[in-house]
């Protein structure tokens, strides 16, 4: 292998998570697999086809380029919804290939309608409503204009969904804001229905809302972080366990990020390790040099803090994480050898390095840490 590290994706873990999520939402609710941010760092291509093998047939992406990558990687047809960035230039491609997309401004809606008409096709849209997130979404003031456009272009626009997104359902601090959003959503949907605008799918819930606000599931849930085996927040997990009297985490992580020992180095007590003087050897030591650094997403803030697994033991990072290498203390690990597997994230024997602990040390959120795992680390599917 020509790479200094690689990321394994566990198929059985994904199957477990998808089965769990489908059980939670029941047969009447569609599961959309959110794979923005390079499938939360897992890799759009390997993750997309793996998800299909695990029974997923509906995906949500952020942008047209992600949609293109997914479209090319899928093994069989699936529904793809673009939730965010789609230039008017890319509309043509999306409509031609029958992708669905959110619209949240009249210009986009009009451009979609005209493009579909020119192509002799139907644009399949999801009307995103502003309910209090204040990011994207139609303000109520626009709804009459939306309605006129939809009526004028009824042959070329199919209103498939009406949706919104909550401003932080993973924290109960936002409870009032989220429930107010839900009420506004229901109210606006009623108003649209009263004027004759119907959609097959109402959807609002991300992972956190799916668990903590079951009434927000409607016809479809857009689940990102949980399918990868992570809870959106400790609060969501606590809520789940309290509701279900369950003691074990039902989710499993897919990711194992692995490298190997590039070389070993003996140092004497009193020697400084790596750049600068942040680490002075307190005793004679054996160090392992691992060919992964901040250029591959191993944060510099894990200097003198991070841990890795070698031969089923934890080994601490000593000194500053460099661009391409990090150094760990292996003095007390028996039989350590050049070429030994190093687990940066994930499991080895009965030990594990969780993204949560890793993220806490580097003050990054699960979401942020995962999505920063670089594109160019190879992803391998394992069972
Ligand atoms: C990211 C995102 C989701 C999924 O969020 P998770 O917390 O990862 O489940 C759902 N909907 C929208 C609009 C999003 O941007």
Coordinates of C-alpha atoms and ligand atoms in Angstrom, one line a residue:
X1 CA 0.0 0.0 0.0
X2 CA 1.4 3.4 -1.0
X3 CA -0.2 5.3 1.8
X4 CA 1.1 6.0 5.3
X5 CA -2.3 5.3 6.8
X6 CA -5.8 4.0 5.8
X7 CA -9.3 4.1 7.1
X8 CA -11.3 0.9 7.5
X9 CA -15.1 1.0 7.2
X10 CA -17.0 -1.8 8.9
X11 CA -19.9 -3.2 6.9
X12 CA -21.4 -5.1 9.9
X13 CA -21.3 -1.9 12.0
X14 CA -23.2 0.0 9.3
X15 CA -25.7 -2.8 8.9
X16 CA -26.2 -2.7 12.6
X17 CA -26.8 1.0 12.7
X18 CA -29.1 1.0 9.7
X19 CA -31.2 -1.8 11.2
X20 CA -31.4 0.1 14.5
X21 CA -32.4 3.3 12.8
X22 CA -35.1 1.6 10.8
X23 CA -36.4 -0.1 13.9
X24 CA -36.6 3.3 15.6
X25 CA -38.6 5.0 12.9
X26 CA -40.8 2.1 11.9
X27 CA -41.9 1.1 8.4
X28 CA -43.9 4.2 7.6
X29 CA -41.0 6.6 7.7
X30 CA -38.3 6.7 5.0
X31 CA -34.6 6.8 6.1
X32 CA -32.5 9.2 4.1
X33 CA -28.8 8.7 4.6
X34 CA -27.0 12.1 4.9
X35 CA -23.6 11.9 3.3
X36 CA -22.5 15.5 3.1
X37 CA -18.9 16.4 4.3
X38 CA -17.5 13.4 2.3
X39 CA -19.9 11.1 4.2
X40 CA -18.7 12.6 7.5
X41 CA -15.2 11.7 6.5
X42 CA -16.0 8.1 5.7
X43 CA -15.7 8.8 1.9
X44 CA -18.7 9.3 -0.3
X45 CA -17.9 6.6 -2.8
X46 CA -17.1 3.7 -0.5
X47 CA -19.8 4.7 2.0
X48 CA -22.5 5.2 -0.6
X49 CA -22.2 1.8 -2.1
X50 CA -21.8 0.1 1.3
X51 CA -25.0 1.9 2.5
X52 CA -26.8 0.5 -0.6
X53 CA -25.6 -3.0 0.3
X54 CA -27.1 -2.4 3.8
X55 CA -30.5 -1.5 2.4
X56 CA -30.3 2.3 2.0
X57 CA -32.0 3.7 -1.1
X58 CA -32.3 7.4 -0.3
X59 CA -29.5 9.8 0.2
X60 CA -29.1 13.5 1.0
X61 CA -26.1 15.5 0.1
X62 CA -25.1 19.2 0.5
X63 CA -24.0 20.1 -3.0
X64 CA -24.1 19.2 -6.7
X65 CA -20.5 18.0 -6.7
X66 CA -21.2 15.6 -3.8
X67 CA -24.3 14.4 -5.7
X68 CA -22.2 13.8 -8.8
X69 CA -19.7 11.7 -6.9
X70 CA -22.4 9.7 -5.2
X71 CA -24.3 9.2 -8.5
X72 CA -21.2 7.8 -10.2
X73 CA -20.4 5.5 -7.2
X74 CA -23.8 3.9 -6.7
X75 CA -24.3 0.3 -7.8
X76 CA -28.1 0.7 -8.4
X77 CA -30.5 3.6 -8.7
X78 CA -31.3 5.5 -5.6
X79 CA -33.0 8.8 -4.7
X80 CA -30.5 11.6 -4.2
X81 CA -31.6 14.9 -2.7
X82 CA -29.3 18.0 -2.8
X83 CA -30.1 20.0 0.3
X84 CA -27.9 23.0 -0.2
X85 CA -25.6 24.3 -2.9
X86 CA -26.7 23.9 -6.5
X87 CA -25.8 26.6 -9.0
X88 CA -28.2 27.4 -11.7
X89 CA -25.7 25.9 -14.1
X90 CA -25.9 22.6 -12.3
X91 CA -29.7 22.6 -12.2
X92 CA -29.7 21.2 -15.7
X93 CA -27.6 18.2 -14.8
X94 CA -29.6 17.6 -11.6
X95 CA -33.0 17.7 -13.5
X96 CA -31.7 15.7 -16.4
X97 CA -30.6 12.9 -14.0
X98 CA -33.8 13.2 -12.0
X99 CA -32.1 14.2 -8.8
X100 CA -34.2 16.0 -6.2
X101 CA -33.2 19.3 -4.5
X102 CA -34.2 21.8 -1.9
X103 CA -35.4 25.2 -3.0
X104 CA -35.3 28.1 -0.6
X105 CA -35.6 31.2 -2.8
X106 CA -37.9 32.3 -5.6
X107 CA -35.0 32.7 -8.1
X108 CA -33.9 29.1 -7.7
X109 CA -37.5 27.9 -8.1
X110 CA -38.0 29.9 -11.2
X111 CA -34.7 28.8 -12.7
X112 CA -35.6 25.2 -11.9
X113 CA -39.0 25.5 -13.5
X114 CA -37.6 27.1 -16.7
X115 CA -34.7 24.6 -16.9
X116 CA -37.1 21.7 -16.5
X117 CA -39.4 23.1 -19.2
X118 CA -36.5 23.6 -21.6
X119 CA -35.4 20.0 -21.0
X120 CA -39.0 18.7 -21.3
X121 CA -38.6 17.2 -17.8
X122 CA -40.0 17.7 -14.3
X123 CA -37.9 19.3 -11.6
X124 CA -38.5 17.4 -8.3
X125 CA -38.3 19.8 -5.5
X126 CA -38.4 20.1 -1.7
X127 CA -39.7 23.4 -0.5
X128 CA -37.6 24.4 2.5
X129 CA -39.4 26.6 4.9
X130 CA -37.9 29.2 7.3
X131 CA -39.1 28.2 10.7
X132 CA -36.5 29.8 13.0
X133 CA -33.1 28.5 12.0
X134 CA -32.4 31.6 9.9
X135 CA -30.0 30.0 7.5
X136 CA -31.9 28.9 4.4
X137 CA -35.6 28.5 3.9
X138 CA -38.5 30.5 2.4
X139 CA -39.8 33.2 4.6
X140 CA -43.6 33.1 4.9
X141 CA -43.8 36.3 2.9
X142 CA -42.6 34.5 -0.2
X143 CA -45.2 31.7 0.0
X144 CA -47.8 33.4 -2.2
X145 CA -45.1 34.0 -4.9
X146 CA -44.0 30.3 -4.5
X147 CA -47.6 29.3 -5.0
X148 CA -48.0 31.3 -8.2
X149 CA -44.8 29.9 -9.6
X150 CA -45.8 26.3 -8.8
X151 CA -49.2 26.8 -10.4
X152 CA -47.7 28.4 -13.5
X153 CA -45.2 25.6 -13.9
X154 CA -47.2 22.7 -12.7
X155 CA -46.2 20.6 -15.7
X156 CA -42.5 21.1 -15.0
X157 CA -42.2 21.2 -11.2
X158 CA -43.1 18.4 -8.9
X159 CA -43.5 19.4 -5.3
X160 CA -42.2 16.2 -3.7
X161 CA -41.4 17.5 -0.2
X162 CA -41.9 20.3 2.3
X163 CA -39.2 20.5 4.9
X164 CA -37.3 22.5 7.4
X165 CA -34.2 22.1 9.6
X166 CA -33.9 22.6 13.4
X167 CA -31.4 24.9 15.0
X168 CA -29.8 22.3 17.4
X169 CA -32.1 19.5 18.4
X170 CA -29.1 17.8 20.0
X171 CA -29.2 20.1 23.0
X172 CA -32.2 20.6 25.3
X173 CA -31.0 24.1 25.8
X174 CA -32.7 24.7 22.4
X175 CA -35.9 22.9 23.4
X176 CA -38.1 26.0 23.1
X177 CA -36.7 27.1 19.9
X178 CA -37.0 23.6 18.3
X179 CA -40.6 23.1 19.5
X180 CA -41.5 26.6 18.2
X181 CA -40.0 25.7 14.9
X182 CA -42.0 22.5 14.7
X183 CA -45.2 24.4 15.5
X184 CA -44.4 27.0 12.8
X185 CA -43.7 24.2 10.3
X186 CA -47.0 22.5 10.9
X187 CA -48.8 25.9 10.7
X188 CA -47.1 26.8 7.4
X189 CA -47.8 23.4 5.9
X190 CA -51.4 23.8 6.8
X191 CA -51.5 27.2 5.1
X192 CA -50.0 25.7 2.0
X193 CA -52.4 22.9 2.0
X194 CA -55.3 25.3 2.4
X195 CA -54.2 26.9 -0.8
X196 CA -54.0 23.6 -2.6
X197 CA -50.2 22.8 -2.2
X198 CA -49.6 19.3 -1.2
X199 CA -46.4 17.3 -1.0
X200 CA -45.9 13.5 -0.5
X201 CA -43.1 14.0 2.0
X202 CA -42.9 16.3 5.0
X203 CA -39.5 16.1 6.7
X204 CA -37.7 18.0 9.4
X205 CA -35.7 15.6 11.5
X206 CA -31.9 15.0 11.7
X207 CA -30.4 12.3 14.0
X208 CA -31.1 14.2 17.2
X209 CA -34.7 15.1 16.4
X210 CA -35.4 11.6 15.2
X211 CA -34.5 10.4 18.7
X212 CA -35.6 13.3 20.9
X213 CA -38.6 14.6 19.0
X214 CA -40.4 11.6 17.5
X215 CA -43.3 13.8 16.4
X216 CA -40.8 15.5 14.1
X217 CA -40.3 12.4 12.0
X218 CA -43.2 12.9 9.6
X219 CA -42.6 10.9 6.4
X220 CA -38.8 10.9 6.2
X221 CA -35.8 11.5 8.5
X222 CA -32.5 12.8 7.3
X223 CA -30.0 11.0 9.4
X224 CA -26.3 11.7 9.3
X225 CA -24.1 11.2 12.3
X226 CA -26.0 8.2 13.8
X227 CA -25.6 5.9 10.8
X228 CA -21.8 6.3 11.3
X229 CA -22.2 5.1 14.9
X230 CA -22.0 8.4 16.8
X231 CA -24.6 10.1 18.9
X232 CA -25.2 13.8 18.0
X233 CA -24.5 14.7 21.6
X234 CA -24.3 13.0 25.0
X235 CA -27.7 14.5 25.8
X236 CA -29.3 12.6 22.9
X237 CA -27.8 9.4 24.1
X238 CA -28.9 9.9 27.7
X239 CA -32.4 10.7 26.4
X240 CA -32.4 7.5 24.4
X241 CA -31.3 5.3 27.2
X242 CA -33.8 6.8 29.7
X243 CA -36.6 6.3 27.2
X244 CA -35.6 2.7 26.4
X245 CA -34.2 1.4 29.6
X246 CA -31.3 0.3 27.6
X247 CA -27.8 0.2 29.1
X248 CA -25.7 -0.7 26.0
X249 CA -25.0 1.6 23.2
X250 CA -27.0 0.2 20.2
X251 CA -24.7 2.0 17.7
X252 CA -21.4 0.8 16.4
X253 CA -18.6 2.9 14.9
X254 CA -17.6 2.1 11.3
X255 CA -14.2 3.8 11.3
X256 CA -10.8 2.4 12.2
X257 CA -8.0 4.7 11.2
X258 CA -4.7 2.8 11.1
X259 CA -1.1 3.3 10.3
X260 CA 2.1 1.5 11.3
X261 CA 5.3 2.1 13.0
X262 CA 7.7 3.7 10.6
X263 CA 10.8 3.4 12.8
X264 CA 11.8 3.1 16.4
X265 CA 14.1 5.4 18.3
X266 CA 16.0 5.1 21.6
X267 CA 16.4 8.3 23.6
X268 CA 18.2 9.0 26.9
X269 CA 16.8 10.6 29.9
X270 CA 16.9 14.4 29.5
X271 CA 16.7 14.5 25.7
X272 CA 14.1 16.8 24.1
X273 CA 11.7 15.1 21.6
X274 CA 10.7 16.6 18.3
X275 CA 10.4 20.3 17.6
X276 CA 11.1 22.7 20.5
X277 CA 11.2 21.8 24.1
X278 CA 7.7 20.7 25.0
X279 CA 8.8 17.2 25.9
X280 CA 11.9 16.2 27.8
X281 CA 12.4 12.5 28.3
X282 CA 12.0 11.8 32.1
X283 CA 13.8 8.5 31.7
X284 CA 15.5 6.4 28.9
X285 CA 12.8 5.8 26.4
X286 CA 11.8 3.9 23.3
X287 CA 9.8 6.0 20.8
X288 CA 7.8 4.9 17.8
X289 CA 7.6 7.3 14.9
X290 CA 4.2 7.0 13.1
X291 CA 3.9 8.5 9.6
X292 CA 0.7 10.6 10.2
X293 CA 0.6 14.2 11.2
X294 CA -1.6 17.3 11.0
X295 CA -1.5 17.2 7.2
X296 CA -3.7 14.1 7.5
X297 CA -6.1 15.6 10.1
X298 CA -4.2 14.4 13.2
X299 CA -4.6 17.7 15.0
X300 CA -1.5 19.5 16.3
X301 CA -3.5 20.1 19.5
X302 CA -3.1 16.5 20.3
X303 CA 0.6 17.2 20.9
X304 CA 1.6 15.6 24.2
X305 CA -2.0 14.6 24.7
X306 CA -3.2 12.1 22.1
X307 CA -3.1 8.4 22.4
X308 CA -2.8 5.6 19.9
X309 CA -3.0 1.8 20.2
X310 CA -0.1 -0.6 19.6
X311 CA -0.2 -4.3 20.3
X312 CA -3.4 -3.7 22.4
X313 CA -1.7 -1.1 24.6
X314 CA -2.3 2.7 24.7
X315 CA 0.7 4.8 23.8
X316 CA 0.8 8.5 24.4
X317 CA 1.9 11.1 21.9
X318 CA 5.1 12.8 23.0
X319 CA 6.2 16.2 21.7
X320 CA 4.6 18.2 19.0
X321 CA 2.6 16.6 16.2
X322 CA 4.5 17.4 13.0
X323 CA 3.0 17.8 9.6
X324 CA 3.7 14.2 8.5
X325 CA 4.7 12.3 11.6
X326 CA 3.9 11.9 15.3
X327 CA 5.9 10.3 18.0
X328 CA 4.6 8.0 20.7
X329 CA 6.1 6.5 23.8
X330 CA 6.3 2.7 23.5
X331 CA 8.9 2.1 26.3
X332 CA 6.5 -0.2 28.2
X333 CA 5.1 -2.1 25.3
X334 CA 6.7 -5.6 25.1
X335 CA 8.0 -6.8 21.7
X336 CA 7.2 -3.6 19.9
X337 CA 8.6 -3.8 16.3
X338 CA 8.9 -1.6 13.3
X339 CA 5.9 -2.2 11.1
X340 CA 3.5 -2.9 14.0
X341 CA -0.1 -1.7 13.4
X342 CA -0.9 1.6 15.0
X343 CA -4.6 2.5 15.6
X344 CA -5.2 6.2 15.6
X345 CA -8.9 6.0 15.9
X346 CA -11.0 2.9 16.6
X347 CA -10.3 -0.5 18.1
X348 CA -7.4 -2.8 18.7
X349 CA -7.8 -6.0 20.8
X350 CA -9.9 -4.8 23.8
X351 CA -8.8 -1.2 23.7
X352 CA -10.3 1.7 21.7
X353 CA -9.7 5.3 20.9
X354 CA -13.0 6.9 20.5
X355 CA -13.6 10.0 18.4
X356 CA -15.2 11.6 21.4
X357 CA -12.1 11.3 23.5
X358 CA -10.0 12.2 20.6
X359 CA -12.2 15.2 19.9
X360 CA -12.4 16.3 23.5
X361 CA -8.6 16.5 23.6
X362 CA -8.4 18.4 20.4
X363 CA -11.5 20.4 21.3
X364 CA -13.2 19.4 18.1
X365 CA -16.7 18.1 17.8
X366 CA -17.3 14.5 16.5
X367 CA -18.7 16.1 13.4
X368 CA -15.8 18.3 12.8
X369 CA -13.1 15.7 13.5
X370 CA -14.7 13.2 11.2
X371 CA -15.2 15.5 8.3
X372 CA -11.7 16.7 8.5
X373 CA -10.3 13.2 7.8
X374 CA -8.7 14.0 4.5
X375 CA -10.0 12.7 1.2
X376 CA -6.7 11.2 0.2
X377 CA -6.5 8.6 2.9
X378 CA -7.6 5.3 1.3
X379 CA -10.9 3.8 2.7
X380 CA -11.1 0.1 2.8
X381 CA -14.3 -1.9 3.5
X382 CA -13.9 -4.7 6.1
X383 CA -16.6 -7.0 7.4
Ligands
LIG1 C1 -26.5 17.7 8.2 C2 -27.9 17.7 8.1 C3 -28.7 16.7 8.6 C4 -28.2 15.5 9.3 O1 -27.7 15.9 10.6 P1 -27.2 14.8 11.7 O2 -27.1 15.5 12.9 O3 -25.8 14.4 11.2 O4 -28.1 13.7 11.6 C5 -30.1 16.7 8.3 N1 -30.6 17.8 7.6 C6 -29.9 18.8 7.1 C7 -30.5 19.9 6.4 C8 -28.5 18.8 7.4 O5 -27.8 19.8 6.9

